[in-house]
Amino acid sequence: MKLFFKILLLLLVSAAALLYWALQPQMPAASQVWLNGTILTMDDSQPSAEAVLVRGDRIVALGSRTDIEALIDAETVIHDLAGTTMLPGLVDAHSHFPASGMALFLADLRSPPVGLVETIPQLLERVSSQVQKTPAGEWVGGYGYDQLMLSEKRHPSLQELDAIAPNHPVFLMHVSGHMGVANSAAFKLVGFDQLQEDPAGGHIHRNSDGTINGLVEENAALAFQKPALDLSLMQFVAMVDFARNEYLSNGVTTAQASNASRQYVQGLTLAMGLNKIPQRLVVFPDYDSLGLELIEGQIKVAELASEQRHIGAIKLIADGSIQGFTGYLTHPYHSPYKGDAQYLGYPRIPLDELKNKVLNIAQAGFQAVIHGNGDASIDDILDAIDYVQNTLGQQVERTILIHAQMARPDQLQRMQALDVTPSFFVAHTYYWGDQHYELTLGPDRAHRIDNAGSAVEHGVDLALHSDAPITAIGPLFTAWCAVNRVTSTGKLLGGDAERLTVEEALYTITMGGAISLKLDHEVGSIEVGKAADFTVFDQDIMQVPHNKILDTQIKATYVAGKAIFQQ
């Protein structure tokens, strides 16, 4: 018996040792050189180089091939770029990592040009299929539907969901993430079935007879999102696996996780401990949960952060979505919303409350990141920042204005003065440009959505982002949208004045993103002392016609000198 226990103990120790060894992060080669290709640094002082030398995880030299070859020793690993092009690792300045992996567990309700759902019956068929494989009483979720893209031009209804899911709570999240539709069981579970008034900053839609029709907006939708998207630990890990591979194959070396709670960060920490996430990750804590815990000192940044995982700006959401008719505008929507020709949308956070929250963030020493789509919301955001700066008697550094979709020229001028970085969701032009032109905004305003060209003209630091999973992660596609500004039907929005050059667009998805995230000392350009994060393309993207950028393929993604993705 003693021999048995000795053998068992030996096996357990061996298993533990093997597990520990398996979980150790891959170490980069002691010395590495990249040469024989085009190296674009995104550093104005040295825009290009013939070769780069890395020791460990840091860039130690770059310059001519002759100079760098003189530094090669017997241990140096030489990477022959073979005519390909290397850039700094791509930075997606705002997304919801790893939420793109929710496709594994929710019904995919997206419409063309991304998905396949074109009608309400097709949508209901997909939800019904999800219901059939979900145990009775458990939540059924769907994501990505867009009423503007459906032939019926409407949201699905509570009654339609009740008919296919009488024994399940159901919540279908709108493509914007700012609203969704629920059935009767879901309304009962969250306690909204008897609610007579709207929650602050939200709206519950009702039929003409006062009954609930299923649609909930903004803060009212949060009560449904949380239980519908409450994944098990194994599901979360699977979602991480999916998202990690998707981000890496798109060249992203610095990812961003927005609206995070403490539980969310704990899940990411576990995944990183299991070597599931090789990228650098910047977390935006949600103001009302983890953000307040940080502001009030209930938890310290050092308890959550690591060299690879950064606790970034604290997130506020000031308004909603233009395509969802909840973005807050100074002038009415082009098409009267529900018959109201004066409808402007609405703020999710009233101005006085927004001022106080931004002040709380600044006084606690944190950067703020604020979602604002409509120009009225952007006015509120800039007024709040101005108020905080006057109150504190000092400038608040690098506030991030997420989306900034309807920014006016006068607002861009204020952003420059207030040190506000707009992070444009420029893929609006492609995915919703036609709908904005015809329905939500009208031609004049549609031409100036996501006006990155004007931001450059005003000397404003800017970034671009994908907002994944609202759209698929893809910095290269984001750059293509900024350079071409065409809708899915080929309509040009904003003309040459709002287009970025290819070089400007590449800067926004590398150094621009790093600046907005306050990581420009670490990533965003190929410079001595910075992390060895690189993205390798199969051709010189600067020589590709601007409308053919998407023909460029990503060949490899390096993080801290390690090849994490290769094709």
XYZ file of C-alpha atoms in Angstrom:
567
model
C 0.000 0.000 0.000
C 2.839 2.371 0.843
C 4.337 1.682 -2.577
C 0.963 2.517 -4.182
C 0.824 5.921 -2.427
C 4.430 6.627 -3.357
C 3.660 5.891 -6.996
C 0.472 8.006 -6.830
C 2.370 10.891 -5.247
C 5.068 10.625 -7.908
C 2.422 10.704 -10.650
C 0.709 13.743 -9.112
C 4.002 15.614 -8.767
C 4.931 14.707 -12.330
C 1.539 15.847 -13.619
C 1.828 19.118 -11.720
C 5.322 19.673 -13.107
C 4.156 18.960 -16.644
C 1.196 21.314 -16.231
C 3.461 24.042 -14.852
C 5.859 23.562 -17.768
C 3.024 23.621 -20.296
C 1.669 26.874 -18.891
C 4.985 28.730 -19.032
C 4.911 31.435 -21.701
C 7.004 30.869 -24.794
C 10.295 32.747 -24.561
C 11.614 34.705 -27.543
C 15.004 33.973 -29.047
C 17.824 35.832 -27.294
C 18.648 37.748 -30.476
C 16.654 38.165 -33.698
C 16.976 40.163 -36.889
C 14.379 40.959 -39.565
C 15.682 42.013 -42.971
C 15.258 41.785 -46.742
C 11.859 43.487 -46.844
C 10.121 46.809 -46.344
C 9.997 47.967 -42.725
C 7.588 50.845 -42.010
C 8.228 52.180 -38.520
C 5.399 54.741 -37.989
C 8.099 56.888 -36.381
C 8.366 60.296 -38.069
C 12.042 60.607 -37.167
C 12.874 57.387 -39.036
C 9.919 56.349 -41.238
C 11.545 53.222 -42.652
C 14.432 50.855 -42.087
C 16.160 48.012 -43.911
C 16.588 45.826 -40.836
C 15.611 45.549 -37.172
C 17.475 43.882 -34.308
C 15.645 42.544 -31.243
C 17.167 41.189 -28.052
C 14.720 39.382 -25.816
C 11.417 41.205 -26.190
C 12.867 44.667 -26.998
C 13.941 46.476 -30.145
C 17.597 47.435 -29.713
C 18.596 48.693 -33.164
C 17.206 49.494 -36.600
C 18.703 51.033 -39.690
C 20.546 49.936 -42.788
C 21.073 46.263 -43.512
C 24.817 46.733 -43.341
C 24.668 48.338 -39.891
C 22.367 45.679 -38.444
C 24.265 42.737 -39.986
C 27.356 43.941 -38.139
C 25.492 43.252 -34.877
C 24.548 39.674 -35.712
C 26.231 36.984 -33.611
C 26.168 33.185 -33.600
C 22.951 33.044 -31.579
C 20.989 35.499 -33.704
C 17.919 34.116 -35.462
C 17.580 35.737 -38.884
C 14.089 36.290 -40.316
C 14.130 36.762 -44.081
C 11.140 38.951 -44.907
C 11.576 37.888 -48.546
C 10.139 41.111 -49.921
C 7.215 41.323 -47.536
C 6.433 44.380 -45.381
C 6.669 44.715 -41.619
C 4.746 47.266 -39.545
C 4.425 47.769 -35.816
C 1.875 45.421 -34.288
C -1.636 46.638 -35.025
C -3.609 48.288 -32.218
C -7.397 48.068 -32.123
C -8.183 51.074 -29.946
C -11.655 49.995 -28.912
C -13.424 46.652 -28.937
C -14.940 44.205 -26.496
C -12.411 41.369 -26.390
C -13.237 38.468 -26.269
C -16.918 39.114 -27.092
C -16.482 38.245 -30.769
C -16.373 34.666 -29.498
C -20.001 34.869 -28.400
C -20.789 33.579 -31.890
C -20.112 30.157 -30.376
C -23.070 30.369 -27.999
C -25.612 32.823 -29.424
C -27.741 32.826 -32.543
C -26.034 34.831 -35.293
C -28.678 37.266 -36.571
C -26.487 39.561 -38.670
C -27.628 40.775 -42.078
C -25.695 41.321 -45.313
C -23.033 42.455 -46.031
C -21.807 40.595 -42.925
C -24.381 37.874 -42.267
C -27.227 36.105 -44.054
C -30.419 37.195 -42.263
C -32.611 39.351 -44.506
C -36.120 38.864 -43.114
C -37.933 38.447 -39.798
C -38.895 34.819 -40.614
C -35.231 33.975 -41.256
C -34.311 35.623 -37.960
C -36.989 33.698 -36.062
C -35.863 30.440 -37.664
C -32.357 30.945 -36.282
C -33.663 31.813 -32.833
C -35.966 28.776 -32.909
C -32.979 26.561 -33.713
C -31.174 27.989 -30.690
C -34.244 27.348 -28.535
C -34.346 23.691 -29.585
C -30.843 23.021 -28.284
C -31.270 24.953 -25.014
C -32.757 23.309 -21.891
C -36.152 24.700 -20.858
C -35.902 27.645 -18.504
C -32.398 28.673 -19.596
C -31.683 31.904 -21.434
C -31.600 31.952 -25.233
C -29.514 34.709 -26.784
C -29.008 36.139 -30.220
C -26.864 38.973 -31.486
C -26.337 41.297 -34.396
C -29.819 41.857 -35.830
C -30.404 45.222 -37.504
C -33.931 46.374 -38.185
C -32.721 48.751 -40.915
C -31.232 45.816 -42.847
C -34.294 43.569 -42.595
C -36.817 43.735 -45.416
C -39.605 44.499 -42.915
C -37.644 47.495 -41.531
C -38.702 46.692 -37.976
C -37.581 44.929 -34.829
C -38.915 41.438 -34.039
C -41.678 41.546 -31.427
C -42.278 40.054 -28.005
C -45.252 38.131 -29.397
C -43.124 36.551 -32.159
C -40.534 35.464 -29.622
C -43.199 34.096 -27.265
C -44.558 31.944 -30.091
C -41.233 30.186 -30.679
C -39.970 30.191 -27.075
C -42.816 29.812 -24.572
C -40.551 28.065 -22.044
C -37.330 30.072 -22.358
C -36.335 33.644 -21.551
C -35.053 35.179 -24.798
C -33.026 38.305 -25.481
C -31.841 39.314 -28.945
C -29.159 41.993 -28.934
C -29.249 44.658 -31.609
C -26.151 45.069 -33.775
C -25.364 48.345 -31.998
C -25.273 46.673 -28.590
C -27.481 49.494 -27.296
C -30.851 47.787 -27.420
C -32.580 44.492 -28.000
C -35.817 42.553 -27.959
C -36.988 40.235 -25.176
C -39.931 37.875 -24.710
C -42.438 37.677 -21.852
C -40.421 35.149 -19.838
C -37.377 37.431 -19.967
C -39.393 40.486 -18.885
C -40.763 38.530 -15.936
C -37.354 37.236 -14.867
C -35.746 40.698 -14.778
C -38.774 42.212 -13.051
C -39.778 44.535 -15.865
C -43.112 42.911 -16.651
C -44.977 45.179 -14.229
C -42.772 48.257 -14.648
C -44.796 51.363 -15.479
C -41.951 53.863 -15.910
C -38.737 53.786 -17.905
C -35.437 53.261 -16.090
C -33.253 56.391 -16.028
C -31.338 56.668 -19.301
C -33.354 53.921 -20.980
C -36.675 53.206 -22.630
C -39.151 50.321 -22.762
C -41.235 50.417 -25.933
C -44.967 49.809 -25.710
C -47.817 49.216 -28.111
C -50.618 51.730 -28.587
C -52.657 49.947 -25.891
C -49.821 50.294 -23.381
C -48.647 46.678 -23.510
C -44.923 45.901 -23.815
C -43.789 45.162 -27.381
C -40.423 43.687 -26.397
C -37.973 46.409 -27.463
C -35.740 47.871 -24.751
C -33.136 50.594 -25.231
C -29.942 51.725 -23.519
C -30.026 51.383 -19.701
C -33.254 49.384 -19.924
C -31.448 46.804 -22.073
C -28.697 46.242 -19.499
C -31.013 44.230 -17.251
C -31.436 41.694 -20.064
C -27.878 41.689 -21.405
C -26.296 40.587 -18.140
C -28.255 37.338 -17.577
C -28.510 36.498 -21.280
C -24.738 36.779 -21.671
C -23.804 35.149 -18.356
C -21.452 32.443 -19.583
C -19.948 29.558 -17.682
C -16.194 29.488 -17.073
C -15.724 26.899 -19.827
C -17.760 28.995 -22.250
C -15.703 32.071 -21.394
C -12.468 30.193 -22.054
C -13.830 28.908 -25.378
C -14.822 32.473 -26.261
C -11.284 33.626 -25.464
C -9.807 30.936 -27.723
C -12.012 32.032 -30.603
C -11.307 35.742 -30.163
C -7.567 35.291 -29.628
C -7.171 33.500 -32.943
C -9.394 35.976 -34.747
C -7.471 38.987 -33.436
C -4.052 37.450 -34.140
C -4.952 36.438 -37.688
C -5.893 40.089 -38.248
C -2.516 41.299 -36.994
C -3.721 42.707 -33.663
C -1.001 42.672 -31.021
C -2.712 45.090 -28.609
C -6.372 44.305 -27.989
C -8.935 46.179 -25.931
C -11.648 44.921 -23.572
C -14.294 47.544 -22.865
C -16.970 47.965 -20.162
C -15.268 45.438 -17.896
C -16.456 44.385 -14.456
C -14.193 42.861 -11.809
C -15.566 39.407 -12.670
C -14.730 40.014 -16.332
C -11.149 40.971 -15.464
C -10.857 37.894 -13.259
C -11.866 35.761 -16.250
C -9.261 37.473 -18.422
C -6.646 37.019 -15.698
C -7.383 33.313 -15.545
C -7.210 33.015 -19.332
C -3.863 34.796 -19.359
C -2.600 32.514 -16.607
C -3.466 29.594 -18.861
C -1.557 31.225 -21.742
C -4.793 31.706 -23.654
C -4.143 35.366 -24.467
C -0.702 36.196 -25.893
C -1.649 39.744 -26.933
C -1.297 42.835 -24.816
C -4.675 43.720 -23.411
C -6.005 47.106 -22.315
C -9.056 46.925 -20.062
C -11.590 49.771 -19.854
C -13.419 49.308 -16.506
C -17.146 50.038 -16.556
C -17.752 53.167 -14.450
C -20.720 51.821 -12.492
C -19.020 48.578 -11.413
C -15.256 48.102 -11.471
C -14.716 51.792 -12.219
C -16.281 52.897 -8.938
C -14.388 50.204 -7.047
C -11.148 51.643 -8.422
C -12.165 55.268 -7.872
C -13.204 54.591 -4.273
C -10.078 52.547 -3.548
C -11.925 49.289 -2.853
C -9.497 47.637 -5.240
C -6.125 48.789 -6.539
C -4.921 48.781 -10.127
C -1.898 46.728 -9.061
C -4.215 43.903 -7.991
C -5.602 43.601 -11.534
C -2.778 44.694 -13.837
C 0.319 42.960 -15.121
C 3.038 43.713 -17.654
C 0.767 42.297 -20.344
C -2.612 43.411 -18.949
C -3.191 47.141 -18.517
C -6.029 48.781 -16.611
C -6.827 51.732 -18.837
C -9.439 54.469 -18.991
C -12.720 54.215 -17.084
C -15.680 53.917 -19.461
C -18.827 56.046 -19.599
C -21.602 55.804 -22.205
C -23.157 59.212 -22.844
C -25.650 58.310 -25.585
C -26.665 55.476 -27.867
C -26.611 54.480 -31.521
C -27.545 56.533 -34.599
C -28.798 53.469 -36.504
C -30.794 52.526 -33.409
C -32.262 56.066 -33.173
C -30.880 56.552 -29.647
C -27.869 58.697 -30.562
C -28.356 62.239 -29.203
C -28.462 64.865 -31.976
C -28.755 68.662 -32.040
C -31.139 68.468 -35.013
C -33.929 65.908 -35.548
C -33.444 62.605 -37.306
C -33.957 62.766 -41.058
C -36.896 60.334 -40.964
C -39.368 61.123 -38.155
C -38.927 58.437 -35.516
C -42.299 56.882 -34.643
C -43.986 59.893 -36.229
C -42.108 62.492 -34.168
C -40.517 64.968 -36.580
C -38.711 66.728 -33.694
C -37.136 63.590 -32.204
C -33.454 64.097 -31.301
C -32.608 60.879 -29.475
C -31.602 61.353 -25.845
C -28.652 61.375 -23.451
C -27.967 58.210 -21.518
C -26.310 60.304 -18.798
C -27.704 63.817 -18.041
C -25.098 66.577 -18.363
C -24.781 67.398 -14.640
C -24.328 63.713 -13.815
C -21.804 63.337 -16.643
C -19.795 66.275 -15.264
C -19.681 64.707 -11.815
C -18.644 61.303 -13.122
C -15.850 62.701 -15.289
C -14.689 64.754 -12.293
C -14.655 61.619 -10.110
C -12.528 59.824 -12.701
C -10.051 62.695 -13.007
C -9.739 63.305 -9.268
C -8.905 59.629 -8.767
C -6.100 59.950 -11.322
C -7.656 57.900 -14.111
C -8.084 58.551 -17.803
C -11.697 58.756 -19.041
C -13.130 57.119 -22.133
C -16.589 58.325 -23.128
C -18.907 56.910 -25.780
C -20.588 59.629 -27.821
C -22.188 59.280 -31.268
C -24.535 62.236 -31.740
C -23.286 65.820 -31.893
C -25.482 66.845 -28.941
C -23.862 64.097 -26.901
C -20.408 65.249 -28.042
C -21.328 68.782 -26.871
C -22.179 67.335 -23.452
C -18.930 65.361 -23.301
C -16.783 68.355 -24.215
C -18.704 70.572 -21.773
C -18.072 67.998 -19.033
C -14.338 67.876 -19.781
C -14.178 71.677 -19.875
C -15.977 71.803 -16.511
C -13.554 69.328 -14.955
C -10.509 71.178 -16.244
C -11.829 74.482 -14.879
C -12.698 72.843 -11.559
C -9.296 71.240 -11.148
C -7.367 74.102 -12.686
C -5.401 71.767 -14.943
C -5.760 69.939 -18.229
C -7.223 66.450 -18.224
C -4.956 64.377 -20.446
C -6.038 62.296 -23.439
C -9.706 61.779 -22.775
C -10.875 59.267 -25.383
C -14.085 60.083 -27.231
C -15.316 56.769 -28.570
C -17.001 56.843 -31.995
C -17.338 60.666 -32.283
C -19.506 59.806 -35.274
C -21.263 63.168 -35.718
C -18.428 65.482 -34.640
C -18.767 68.968 -36.128
C -15.739 71.069 -37.164
C -16.194 73.353 -34.133
C -16.178 70.280 -31.888
C -12.954 69.011 -33.461
C -11.422 72.372 -32.656
C -12.538 72.011 -29.034
C -11.116 68.466 -28.906
C -7.727 69.779 -29.954
C -7.835 72.442 -27.233
C -9.048 70.031 -24.534
C -6.608 67.206 -25.425
C -9.427 64.862 -26.442
C -8.621 61.951 -28.744
C -11.514 60.902 -30.982
C -11.486 57.193 -31.763
C -13.557 56.863 -34.914
C -15.681 53.840 -35.744
C -15.125 54.647 -39.404
C -16.659 51.376 -40.616
C -19.978 53.190 -40.114
C -19.387 54.509 -43.623
C -19.483 51.047 -45.145
C -22.005 49.223 -42.971
C -24.563 51.975 -42.284
C -23.638 54.771 -44.700
C -26.564 54.073 -47.023
C -29.042 53.924 -44.122
C -27.672 57.170 -42.691
C -27.890 58.836 -46.104
C -31.474 57.763 -46.755
C -33.113 57.305 -43.339
C -31.418 58.419 -40.149
C -29.356 61.519 -40.984
C -29.989 62.589 -44.566
C -27.337 63.373 -47.205
C -25.662 66.418 -45.619
C -24.949 64.835 -42.254
C -24.211 61.402 -43.720
C -21.320 62.886 -45.698
C -19.539 63.974 -42.513
C -19.901 60.903 -40.319
C -16.612 59.775 -38.781
C -14.827 62.765 -40.292
C -11.265 61.622 -39.751
C -9.969 63.837 -42.568
C -11.276 66.938 -40.819
C -9.729 65.731 -37.543
C -6.303 65.548 -39.234
C -6.881 69.014 -40.686
C -7.576 70.350 -37.176
C -4.414 68.771 -35.760
C -6.329 66.340 -33.561
C -4.693 63.090 -32.460
C -7.030 60.303 -33.545
C -7.414 56.561 -33.556
C -9.616 54.119 -35.432
C -11.352 51.041 -34.061
C -13.586 48.142 -35.070
C -15.838 47.995 -31.972
C -15.802 44.191 -32.325
C -18.103 42.315 -32.130
C -20.328 45.133 -33.475
C -18.284 44.621 -36.622
C -15.662 41.928 -37.125
C -12.209 42.674 -35.792
C -10.058 43.918 -38.644
C -7.794 46.972 -38.440
C -6.908 46.606 -42.104
C -10.587 46.820 -43.065
C -10.941 49.818 -40.746
C -8.044 51.500 -42.568
C -9.651 50.648 -45.925
C -12.876 52.342 -44.786
C -10.982 55.478 -43.723
C -9.109 55.660 -47.023
C -12.048 54.909 -49.327
C -15.180 56.041 -47.399
C -17.603 54.130 -49.588
C -20.849 52.515 -48.502
C -21.710 48.884 -49.144
C -23.461 49.998 -52.349
C -20.479 52.078 -53.488
C -21.653 55.582 -52.534
C -18.771 57.922 -51.624
C -19.292 59.809 -48.350
C -17.455 63.031 -47.623
C -15.275 63.063 -50.710
C -11.532 63.570 -50.642
C -11.741 66.009 -47.728
C -12.663 63.256 -45.280
C -10.477 60.502 -46.715
C -7.242 59.594 -44.995
C -4.153 58.752 -46.992
C -2.958 55.167 -46.687
C -0.061 56.352 -44.519
C -2.407 58.297 -42.213
C -4.751 55.335 -41.914
C -1.908 52.964 -41.033
C -0.708 55.437 -38.409
C -4.151 55.495 -36.762
C -4.203 51.692 -36.351
C -0.698 51.616 -34.906
C 0.699 54.719 -33.222
C -2.644 56.548 -33.106
C -4.212 53.699 -31.197
C -1.220 53.463 -28.874
C -1.397 57.199 -28.099
C -5.093 57.024 -27.251
C -4.464 54.092 -24.887
C -1.429 55.797 -23.294
C 0.813 52.968 -24.473
C 2.823 54.954 -27.017
C 5.942 54.562 -24.840
C 5.624 50.798 -25.303
C 3.990 49.993 -28.657
C 2.672 51.626 -31.838
C 5.955 52.173 -33.675
C 9.190 50.349 -34.403
C 11.650 52.293 -32.257
C 14.619 51.406 -30.070
C 13.451 50.512 -26.570
C 9.920 49.555 -27.541
C 8.344 46.122 -27.422
C 9.054 43.825 -30.372
C 5.435 43.708 -31.574
C 5.221 43.377 -35.373
C 2.681 42.614 -38.081
C 4.004 41.299 -41.395
C 2.062 41.809 -44.644
C 2.626 39.912 -47.875
C 3.314 43.083 -49.878
C 4.179 46.757 -49.467
C 0.821 48.191 -48.528
C 2.041 51.705 -49.333
C 2.404 50.687 -52.983
C -1.033 49.060 -53.275
C -3.836 51.137 -54.897
C -5.970 52.588 -52.094
C -9.054 50.660 -53.172
C -7.071 47.380 -53.161
C -5.741 47.522 -49.602
C -7.873 44.540 -48.614
C -6.028 42.389 -51.136
C -3.063 42.538 -48.743
C -2.694 39.443 -46.562
C -1.251 39.185 -43.069
C 1.633 36.712 -43.026
C 2.720 36.833 -39.391
C 1.993 38.436 -36.036
C 4.722 38.833 -33.410
C 4.165 39.793 -29.780
C 7.212 40.553 -27.614
C 9.462 38.951 -30.209
C 7.471 35.722 -30.404
C 5.724 34.482 -33.550
C 2.171 33.984 -32.333
C 0.512 33.695 -35.755
C 2.032 32.629 -39.071
C 0.420 31.918 -42.400
